[in-house]
XYZ file of C-alpha atoms in Angstrom:
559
model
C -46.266 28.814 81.021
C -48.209 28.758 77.952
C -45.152 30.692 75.934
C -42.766 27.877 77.511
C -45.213 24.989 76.049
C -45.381 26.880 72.659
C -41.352 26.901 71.957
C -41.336 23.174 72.778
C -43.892 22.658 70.621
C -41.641 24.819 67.779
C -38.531 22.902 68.588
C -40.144 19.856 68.157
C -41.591 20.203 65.120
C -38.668 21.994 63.338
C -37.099 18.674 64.615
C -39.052 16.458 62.749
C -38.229 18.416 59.630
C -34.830 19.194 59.312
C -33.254 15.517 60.580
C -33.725 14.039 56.979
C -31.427 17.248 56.062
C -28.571 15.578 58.350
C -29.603 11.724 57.739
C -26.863 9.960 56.590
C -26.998 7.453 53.451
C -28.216 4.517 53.655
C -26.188 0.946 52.519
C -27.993 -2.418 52.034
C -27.085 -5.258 49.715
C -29.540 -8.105 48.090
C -28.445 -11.166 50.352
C -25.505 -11.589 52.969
C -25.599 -15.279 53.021
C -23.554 -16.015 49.886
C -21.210 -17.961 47.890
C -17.940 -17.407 46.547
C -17.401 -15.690 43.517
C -21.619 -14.916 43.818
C -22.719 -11.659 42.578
C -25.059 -9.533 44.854
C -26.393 -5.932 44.821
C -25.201 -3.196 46.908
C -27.482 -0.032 46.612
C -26.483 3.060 48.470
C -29.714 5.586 48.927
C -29.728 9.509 50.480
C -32.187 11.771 50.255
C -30.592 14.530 48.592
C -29.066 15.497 44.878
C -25.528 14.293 44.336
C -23.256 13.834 40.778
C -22.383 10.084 39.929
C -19.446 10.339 40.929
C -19.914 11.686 44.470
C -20.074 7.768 45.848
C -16.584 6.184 46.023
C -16.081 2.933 45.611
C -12.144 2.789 45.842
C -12.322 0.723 49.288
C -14.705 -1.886 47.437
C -11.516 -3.068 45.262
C -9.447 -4.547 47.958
C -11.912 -7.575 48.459
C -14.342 -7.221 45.472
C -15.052 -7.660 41.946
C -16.983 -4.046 41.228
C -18.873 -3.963 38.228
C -20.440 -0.644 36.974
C -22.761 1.434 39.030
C -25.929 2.531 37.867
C -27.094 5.343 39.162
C -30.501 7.623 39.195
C -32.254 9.956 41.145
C -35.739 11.266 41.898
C -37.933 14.558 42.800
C -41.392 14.212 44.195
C -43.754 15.951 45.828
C -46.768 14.648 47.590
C -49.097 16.453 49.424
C -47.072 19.340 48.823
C -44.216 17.812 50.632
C -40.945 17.897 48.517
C -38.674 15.369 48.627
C -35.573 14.156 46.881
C -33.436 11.074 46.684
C -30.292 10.063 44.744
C -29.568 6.158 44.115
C -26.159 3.560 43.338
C -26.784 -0.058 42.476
C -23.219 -1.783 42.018
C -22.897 -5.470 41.667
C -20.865 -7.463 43.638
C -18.817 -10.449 44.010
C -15.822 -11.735 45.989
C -13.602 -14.401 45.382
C -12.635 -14.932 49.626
C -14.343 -17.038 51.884
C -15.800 -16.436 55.463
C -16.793 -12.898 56.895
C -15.814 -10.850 54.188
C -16.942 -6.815 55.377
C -18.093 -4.184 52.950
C -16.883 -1.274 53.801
C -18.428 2.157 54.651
C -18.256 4.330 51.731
C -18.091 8.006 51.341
C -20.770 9.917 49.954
C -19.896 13.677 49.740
C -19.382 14.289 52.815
C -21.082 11.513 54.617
C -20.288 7.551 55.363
C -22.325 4.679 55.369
C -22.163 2.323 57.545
C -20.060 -1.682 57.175
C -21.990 -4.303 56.291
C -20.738 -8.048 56.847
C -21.159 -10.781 54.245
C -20.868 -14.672 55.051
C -19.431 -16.025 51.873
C -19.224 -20.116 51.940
C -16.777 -22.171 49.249
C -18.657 -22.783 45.679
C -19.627 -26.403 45.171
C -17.989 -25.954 41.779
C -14.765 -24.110 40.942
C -14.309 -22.353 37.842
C -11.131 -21.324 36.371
C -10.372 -18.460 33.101
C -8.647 -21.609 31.546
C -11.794 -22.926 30.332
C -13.009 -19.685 28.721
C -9.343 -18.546 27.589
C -7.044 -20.310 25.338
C -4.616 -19.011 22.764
C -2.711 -20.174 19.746
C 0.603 -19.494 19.128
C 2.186 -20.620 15.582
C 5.745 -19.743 14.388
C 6.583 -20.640 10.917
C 10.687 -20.906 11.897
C 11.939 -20.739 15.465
C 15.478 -21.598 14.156
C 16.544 -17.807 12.731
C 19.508 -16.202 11.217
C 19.954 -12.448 12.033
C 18.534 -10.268 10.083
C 15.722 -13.393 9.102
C 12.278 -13.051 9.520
C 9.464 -15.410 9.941
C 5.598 -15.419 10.185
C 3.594 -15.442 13.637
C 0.131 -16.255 13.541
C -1.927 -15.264 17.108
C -4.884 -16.442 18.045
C -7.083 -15.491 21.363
C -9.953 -17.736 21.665
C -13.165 -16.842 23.748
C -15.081 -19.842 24.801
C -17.587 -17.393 26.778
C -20.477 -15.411 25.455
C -18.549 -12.142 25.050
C -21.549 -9.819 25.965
C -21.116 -11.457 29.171
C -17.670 -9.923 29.390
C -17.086 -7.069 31.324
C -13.908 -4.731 30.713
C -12.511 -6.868 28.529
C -8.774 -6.253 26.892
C -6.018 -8.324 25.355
C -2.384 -8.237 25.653
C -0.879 -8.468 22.554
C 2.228 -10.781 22.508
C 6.194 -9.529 23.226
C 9.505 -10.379 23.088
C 12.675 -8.917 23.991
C 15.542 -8.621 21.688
C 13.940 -8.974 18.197
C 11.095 -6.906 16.308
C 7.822 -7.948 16.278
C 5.629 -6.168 14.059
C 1.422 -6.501 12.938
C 0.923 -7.465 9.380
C -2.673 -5.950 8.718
C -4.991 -5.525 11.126
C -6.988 -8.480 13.491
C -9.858 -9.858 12.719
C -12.338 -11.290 14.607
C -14.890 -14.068 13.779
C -16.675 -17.413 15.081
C -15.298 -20.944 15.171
C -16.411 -23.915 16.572
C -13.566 -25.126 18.892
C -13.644 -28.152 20.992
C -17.633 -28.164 20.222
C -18.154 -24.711 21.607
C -19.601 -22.271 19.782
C -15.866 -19.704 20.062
C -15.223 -16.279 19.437
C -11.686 -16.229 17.828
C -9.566 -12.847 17.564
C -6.652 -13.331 14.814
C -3.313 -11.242 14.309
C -0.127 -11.824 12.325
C 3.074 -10.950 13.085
C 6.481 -10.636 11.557
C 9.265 -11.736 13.610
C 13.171 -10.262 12.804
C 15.968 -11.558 14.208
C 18.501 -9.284 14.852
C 21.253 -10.820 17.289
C 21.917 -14.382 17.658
C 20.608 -15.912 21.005
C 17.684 -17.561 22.547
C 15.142 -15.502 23.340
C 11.255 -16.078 24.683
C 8.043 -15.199 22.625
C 5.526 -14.364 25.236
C 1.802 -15.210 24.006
C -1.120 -12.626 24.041
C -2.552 -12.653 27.885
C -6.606 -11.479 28.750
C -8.009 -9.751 31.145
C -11.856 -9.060 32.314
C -14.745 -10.523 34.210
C -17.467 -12.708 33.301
C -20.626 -13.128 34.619
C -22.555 -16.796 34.643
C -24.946 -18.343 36.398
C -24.555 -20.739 38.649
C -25.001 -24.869 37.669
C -28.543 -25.881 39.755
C -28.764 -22.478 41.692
C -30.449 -19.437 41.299
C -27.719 -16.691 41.229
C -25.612 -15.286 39.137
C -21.522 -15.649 39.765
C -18.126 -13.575 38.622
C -15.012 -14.959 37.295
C -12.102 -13.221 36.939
C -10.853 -14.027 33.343
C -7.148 -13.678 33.736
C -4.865 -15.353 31.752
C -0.872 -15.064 31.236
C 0.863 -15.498 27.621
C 2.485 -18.771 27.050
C 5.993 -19.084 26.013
C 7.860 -20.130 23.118
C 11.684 -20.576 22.419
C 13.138 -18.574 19.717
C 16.941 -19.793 18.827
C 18.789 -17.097 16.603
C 21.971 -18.486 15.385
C 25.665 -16.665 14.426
C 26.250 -15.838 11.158
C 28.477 -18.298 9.474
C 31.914 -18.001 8.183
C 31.675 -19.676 5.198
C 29.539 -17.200 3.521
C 30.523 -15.201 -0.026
C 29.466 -11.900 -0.678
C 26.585 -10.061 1.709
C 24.612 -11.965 3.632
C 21.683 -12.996 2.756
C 19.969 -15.776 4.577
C 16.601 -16.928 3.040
C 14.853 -20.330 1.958
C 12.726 -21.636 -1.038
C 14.766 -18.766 -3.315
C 14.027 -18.964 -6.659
C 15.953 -16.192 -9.405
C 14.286 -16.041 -12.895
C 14.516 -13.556 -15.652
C 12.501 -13.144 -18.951
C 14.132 -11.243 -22.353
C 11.239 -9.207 -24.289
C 11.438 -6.982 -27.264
C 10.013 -4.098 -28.200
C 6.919 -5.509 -29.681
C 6.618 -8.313 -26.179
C 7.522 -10.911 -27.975
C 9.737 -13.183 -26.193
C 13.582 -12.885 -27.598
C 15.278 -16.371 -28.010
C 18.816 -16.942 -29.275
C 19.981 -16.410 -32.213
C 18.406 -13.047 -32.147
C 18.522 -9.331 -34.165
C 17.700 -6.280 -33.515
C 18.111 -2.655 -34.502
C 20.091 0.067 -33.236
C 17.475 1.992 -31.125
C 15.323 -0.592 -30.070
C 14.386 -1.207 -26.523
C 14.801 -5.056 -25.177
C 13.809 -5.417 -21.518
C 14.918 -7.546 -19.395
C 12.315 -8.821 -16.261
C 14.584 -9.879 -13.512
C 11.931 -11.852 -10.733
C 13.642 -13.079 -7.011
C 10.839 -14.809 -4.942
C 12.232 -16.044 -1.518
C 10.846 -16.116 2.219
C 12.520 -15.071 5.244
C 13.296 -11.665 3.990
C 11.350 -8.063 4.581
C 11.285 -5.796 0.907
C 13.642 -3.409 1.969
C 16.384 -6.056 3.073
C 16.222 -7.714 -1.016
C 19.241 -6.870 -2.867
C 19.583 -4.579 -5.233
C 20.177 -6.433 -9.408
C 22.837 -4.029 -9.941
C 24.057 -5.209 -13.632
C 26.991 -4.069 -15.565
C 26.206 -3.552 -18.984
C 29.086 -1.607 -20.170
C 29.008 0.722 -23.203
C 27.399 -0.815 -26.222
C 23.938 -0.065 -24.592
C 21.985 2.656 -22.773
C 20.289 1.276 -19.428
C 17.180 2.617 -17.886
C 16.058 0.720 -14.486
C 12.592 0.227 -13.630
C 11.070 0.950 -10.000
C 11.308 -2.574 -7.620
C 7.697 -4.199 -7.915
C 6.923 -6.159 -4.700
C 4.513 -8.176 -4.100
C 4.054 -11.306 -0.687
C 1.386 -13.801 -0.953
C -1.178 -15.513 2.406
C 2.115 -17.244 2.926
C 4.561 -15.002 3.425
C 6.376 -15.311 0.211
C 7.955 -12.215 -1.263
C 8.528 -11.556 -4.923
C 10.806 -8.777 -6.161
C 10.346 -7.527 -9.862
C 12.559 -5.412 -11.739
C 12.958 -4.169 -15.432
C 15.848 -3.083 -17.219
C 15.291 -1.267 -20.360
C 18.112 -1.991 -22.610
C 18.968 0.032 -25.708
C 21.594 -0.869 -28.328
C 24.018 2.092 -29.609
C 25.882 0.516 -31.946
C 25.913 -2.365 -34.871
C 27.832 -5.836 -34.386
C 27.601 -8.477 -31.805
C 26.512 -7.172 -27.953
C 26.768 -9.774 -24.963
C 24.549 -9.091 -22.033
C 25.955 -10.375 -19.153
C 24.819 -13.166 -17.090
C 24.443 -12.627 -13.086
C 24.460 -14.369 -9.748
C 23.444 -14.208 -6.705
C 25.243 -15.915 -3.547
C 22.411 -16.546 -0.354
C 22.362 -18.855 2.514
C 20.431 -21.432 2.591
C 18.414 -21.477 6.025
C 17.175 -24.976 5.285
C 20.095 -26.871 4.250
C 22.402 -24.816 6.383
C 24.388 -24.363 3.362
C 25.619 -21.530 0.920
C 24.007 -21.526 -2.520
C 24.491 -19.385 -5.813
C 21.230 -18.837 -8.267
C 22.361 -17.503 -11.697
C 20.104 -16.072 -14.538
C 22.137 -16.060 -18.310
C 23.216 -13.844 -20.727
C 22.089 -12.777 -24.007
C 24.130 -12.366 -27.182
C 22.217 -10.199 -29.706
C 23.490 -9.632 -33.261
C 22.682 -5.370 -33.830
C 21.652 -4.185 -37.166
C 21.587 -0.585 -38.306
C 18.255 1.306 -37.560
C 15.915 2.412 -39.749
C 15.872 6.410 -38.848
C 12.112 7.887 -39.794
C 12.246 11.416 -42.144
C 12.661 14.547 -40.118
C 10.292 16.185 -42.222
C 7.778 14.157 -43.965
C 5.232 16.334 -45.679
C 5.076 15.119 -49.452
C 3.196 15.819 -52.673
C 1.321 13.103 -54.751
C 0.625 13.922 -58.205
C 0.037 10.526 -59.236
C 2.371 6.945 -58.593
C 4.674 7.462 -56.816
C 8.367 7.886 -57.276
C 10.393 4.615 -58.818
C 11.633 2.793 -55.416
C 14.191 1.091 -57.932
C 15.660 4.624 -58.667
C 16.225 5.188 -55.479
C 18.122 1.206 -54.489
C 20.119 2.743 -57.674
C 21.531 5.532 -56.270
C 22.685 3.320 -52.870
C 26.847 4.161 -53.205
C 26.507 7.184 -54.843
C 28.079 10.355 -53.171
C 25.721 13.122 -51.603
C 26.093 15.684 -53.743
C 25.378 13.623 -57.203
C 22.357 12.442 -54.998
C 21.398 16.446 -54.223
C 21.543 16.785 -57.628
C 19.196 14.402 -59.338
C 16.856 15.119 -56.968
C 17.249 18.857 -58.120
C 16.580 17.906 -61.774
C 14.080 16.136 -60.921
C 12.123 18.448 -59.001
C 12.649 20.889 -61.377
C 11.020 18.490 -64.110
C 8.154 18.332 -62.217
C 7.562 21.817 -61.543
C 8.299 22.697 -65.331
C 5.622 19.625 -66.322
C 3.059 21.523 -63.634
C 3.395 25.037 -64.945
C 3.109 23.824 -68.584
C -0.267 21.674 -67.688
C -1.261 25.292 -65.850
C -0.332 27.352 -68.842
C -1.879 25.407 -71.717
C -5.563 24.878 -69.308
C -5.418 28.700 -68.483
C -5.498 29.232 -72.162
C -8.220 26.567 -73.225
C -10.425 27.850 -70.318
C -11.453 31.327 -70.798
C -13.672 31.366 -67.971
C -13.563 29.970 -64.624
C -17.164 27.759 -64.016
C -19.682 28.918 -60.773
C -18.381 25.297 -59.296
C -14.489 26.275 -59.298
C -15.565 29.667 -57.502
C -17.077 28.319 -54.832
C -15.001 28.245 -50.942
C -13.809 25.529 -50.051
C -14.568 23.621 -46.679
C -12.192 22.938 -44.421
C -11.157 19.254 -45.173
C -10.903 20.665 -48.980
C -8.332 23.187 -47.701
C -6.597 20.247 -46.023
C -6.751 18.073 -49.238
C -5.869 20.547 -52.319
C -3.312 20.409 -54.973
C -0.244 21.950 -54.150
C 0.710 22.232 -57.527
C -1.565 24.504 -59.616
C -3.642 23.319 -62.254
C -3.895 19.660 -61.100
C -7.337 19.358 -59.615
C -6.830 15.803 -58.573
C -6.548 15.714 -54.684
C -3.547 14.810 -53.165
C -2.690 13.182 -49.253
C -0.112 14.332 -47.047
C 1.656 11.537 -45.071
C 1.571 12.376 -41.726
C 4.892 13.368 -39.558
C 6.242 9.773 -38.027
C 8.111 11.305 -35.237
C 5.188 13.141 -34.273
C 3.333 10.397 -34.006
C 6.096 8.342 -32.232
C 6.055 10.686 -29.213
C 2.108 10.709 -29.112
C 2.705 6.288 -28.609
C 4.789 7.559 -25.323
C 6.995 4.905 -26.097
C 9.892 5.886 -24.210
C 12.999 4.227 -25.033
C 12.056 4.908 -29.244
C 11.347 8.390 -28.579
C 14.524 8.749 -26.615
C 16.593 7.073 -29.711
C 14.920 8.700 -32.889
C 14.202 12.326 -31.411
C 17.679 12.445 -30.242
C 19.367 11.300 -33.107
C 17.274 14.079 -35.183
C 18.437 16.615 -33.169
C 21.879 15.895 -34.486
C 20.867 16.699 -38.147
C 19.240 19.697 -37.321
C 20.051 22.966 -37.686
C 18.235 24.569 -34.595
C 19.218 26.885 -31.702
C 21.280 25.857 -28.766
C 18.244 26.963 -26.786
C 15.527 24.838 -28.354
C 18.108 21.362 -28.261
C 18.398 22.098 -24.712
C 14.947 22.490 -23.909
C 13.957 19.270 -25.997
C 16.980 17.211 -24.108
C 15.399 18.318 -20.844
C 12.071 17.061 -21.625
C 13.778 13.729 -22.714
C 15.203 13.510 -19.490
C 12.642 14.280 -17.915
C 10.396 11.203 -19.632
C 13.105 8.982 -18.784
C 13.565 9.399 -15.270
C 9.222 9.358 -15.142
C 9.444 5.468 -16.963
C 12.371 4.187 -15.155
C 13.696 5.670 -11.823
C 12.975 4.714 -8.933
C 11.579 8.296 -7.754
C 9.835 8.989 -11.552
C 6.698 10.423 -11.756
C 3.781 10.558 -14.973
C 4.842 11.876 -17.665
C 2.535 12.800 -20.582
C 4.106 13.676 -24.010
C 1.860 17.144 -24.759
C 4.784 19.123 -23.563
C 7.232 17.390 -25.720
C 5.090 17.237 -29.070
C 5.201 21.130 -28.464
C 8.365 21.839 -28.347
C 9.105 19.378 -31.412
C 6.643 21.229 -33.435
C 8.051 24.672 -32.609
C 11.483 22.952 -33.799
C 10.473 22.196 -36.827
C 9.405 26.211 -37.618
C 12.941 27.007 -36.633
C 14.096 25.098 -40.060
C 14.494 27.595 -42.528
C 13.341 25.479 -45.342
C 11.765 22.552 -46.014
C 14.711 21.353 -47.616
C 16.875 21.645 -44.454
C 16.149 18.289 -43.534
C 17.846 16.720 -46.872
C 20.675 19.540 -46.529
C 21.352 18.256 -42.963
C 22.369 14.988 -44.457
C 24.613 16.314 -46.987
């Protein structure tokens, strides 16, 4: 009998401890007398360890507005009694009336058990409306295809945002026609309507591309916000769901009466501007040189039109000048207004009278509904001969320098009558030099400590070339060398060619020296050029100029 009593006893108390192993989890909420769209608290409690994510809460959505759970859990021991306990508080709030049921919800492998609300109608209805609004401009909805327009979006939040739960915004569509961001959104406060607002701001570009009507649907926002109640002590959800409002975009045909490619656009303005070489403005009557660069600045500014759909100012120049076309500059202003910049760099060949063509453009009008033709003018330019620098450049100066009239003398002489007064003469002065040399060599029997002593470098530089004058001369510097250093392409281009005509160099070196030159063209003025620096080409002039076997080869050249 006594073993009998002893195993109840056992049982009993190995009861008591393991039937908190197998309770299951407990469900209670803050209040189930509530009103519509009121939030309350539904905590979920066992006494064991689970993951977060062990409750879920996928039947909740049917009927409720879930916001996120918090969770926790806890370890104690007391007495030396362990004990453990895991924890979910999720808010709630339903927008139905009458016995609304929570539930039971699944906990690992355990439920917990319904619980029924009584929700009565709020005294005051809320809708997103008041919180929500959005702002819809377009600048044209009367398009032509291939026109675009501005859209400015704005969302406007007349809530306090951290408030907001899940919030996300819709951006705004349309079906048949591109819509695409200009920059990014930005977000900042506004006082609308005497509320203190958070506004979030996009542009748009619209493109038409077929004619029809078609329908710009507005940005459309979605979340929940949580307020408290007007004269009552709870806190409520509203569902902040909005749609995008509409707006009527008419794209009309193309019409028939248009000339040349079409080009629809309004407020188009064509201007040009004629420049010389030095940036001075050219006016008619005006003269220039063979060889020297004029640019013309072609500007179209219109709106309606993306960069890539302006036209390209293809001009025909014909053959009395060399054309080099600049890269298209583009640049759009707050209101959408595009401006197109190009250069032409225009070099003469040739003396006499050169007419650069005028040019027009044919557009439609999307104002006026009307074709229209902008022109820019011509230029008539009156081309003298250049004045070609020395090839070589190096000269002595013994004194003044040689009579300038002497040399407007010889103008309509042949070459070689030229060739040969300059012969006598340089054999004058060499015969003057030695006989200076000769009769100081004599006088001077000795040469002084002073005249023995090395000369620096910038002596070196500066000495007499002739013997026996001690007076220092200068040497001029070389001009095309210190044309290509400027980088100034279109007179490097004229001069260094045109001295690689009278020069008696390799087939090699030309070639490698008309490479570079292409090369710096393309670099100033096509569209794919890149930097150029002229290191590289001062080289290879330099290395030219050893190739001349004397220093009279430039003079021969001409003969």
């Amino acid at each position: 009998m006594k073993i009998n009593l002893c195993n109840v006893f056992f049982f009993t108390l190995f009861g008591l401890f393991t039937c908190p192993l197998f309770a299951a989890p407990v469900a209670s909420v803050s209040k189930t007398q509530v009103v519509k769209n009121e939030l309350i608290q539904l905590t979920i409690r066992d006494d064991d360890i689970h993951d977060s994510d062990d409750l879920d809460l996928s039947p909740l959505r049917a009927r409720f507005v879930v916001g996120q759970p918090h969770y926790s859990t806890s370890r104690n021991i007391i007495n030396g009694q362990y004990s453990s306990q895991s924890e979910w508080v999720i808010s709630l709030a339903t927008s139905e009336t009458g016995q609304v049921v929570i539930p039971a919800l699944k906990v690992a492998n355990q439920v917990t058990q319904p619980i029924t609300l009584s929700v009565s109608a709020s005294p005051t209805t809320l809708k997103a409306s008041q919180f929500i609004a959005s702002d819809v401009k377009v600048a044209d909805t009367t398009l032509y295809p291939q026109q675009s327009t501005r859209v400015q979006v704005k969302l406007i939040i007349k809530a306090d945002t951290r408030r907001i739960e899940n919030p996300s915004i819709t951006p705004p569509t349309i079906e048949g026609m591109t819509l695409t961001p200009l920059g990014k959104s930005r977000q900042y406060q506004a006082v609308v309507e005497g509320i203190n607002a958070t506004v979030v701001e996009q542009n748009f570009e619209l493109t038409a591309e077929k004619a029809g009507t078609y329908q710009l649907i507005g940005p459309a926002f979605n979340g929940t916000y949580y307020y408290h109640a007007i004269n009552a002590n709870r806190t409520q959800v509203l569902s902040l769901q909005t749609q995008g409002t509409q707006t009527a975009i008419t794209v009309s045909p193309i019409p028939n009466q248009t000339d040349g490619d079409w080009l629809p656009a309004h407020h188009l303005v064509l201007d040009q501007q004629w420049q010389d070489s030095d940036g001075q403005t050219i006016k008619e009557p005006a003269a220039v040189k063979v060889g020297d660069a004029i640019t013309r600045t072609l500007t179209l500014s219109l709106s309606g039109l993306k960069p890539e759909q302006f036209p390209s100012l293809d001009i025909n120049y014909g053959n009395d000048v060399r054309v080099y076309k600049n890269k298209p500059q583009f640049n759009t202003d707050e209101q959408g207004r595009t401006t197109m910049t190009v250069k032409h760099v225009l070099i003469p060949t040739q003396q006499g009278q050169v007419s650069l063509p005028a040019w027009s453009l044919n557009w439609w009008d999307t104002d006026s509904n009307q074709s229209q033709t902008s022109q820019v003018a011509g230029l008539t330019l009156t081309i003298k001969e250049a004045n070609t620098p020395p090839a070589h450049s190096e000269t002595v100066q013994t004194g003044k320098s040689l009579n300038t009239a002497g040399s407007r003398d010889m103008q309509g002489v042949s070459a070689f009558w030229q060739y040969a007064a300059l012969s006598s003469w340089a054999a004058w002065i060499i015969s003057a030099g030695y006989f200076i040399w000769y009769r100081k060599r004599r006088s001077t029997p000795s040469t002084s400590a002073h005249d023995n002593e090395p000369m620096g470098n910038e002596e070196k530089a500066n000495a007499p070339m002739i013997p026996g004058i001690k007076k220092r001369v200068k040497l001029s510097r070389d001009p095309l060398a210190e044309m290509i250093k400027t980088g100034n392409a279109a007179n490097i281009q004229f001069h260094l060619a045109k001295w690689l005509k009278t020069q008696p160099l390799s087939d090699t070196t030309k070639q490698q020296i008309t490479q570079e030159l292409q090369v710096m063209m393309k670099a100033h003025y096509h569209p794919q050029g890149g930097n150029w620096q002229p290191d590289h080409l001062l080289t290879l002039y330099r290395q030219a100029k050893k190739e001349q076997p004397t220093k009279a080869a430039p003079l021969l050249a001409r003969l």
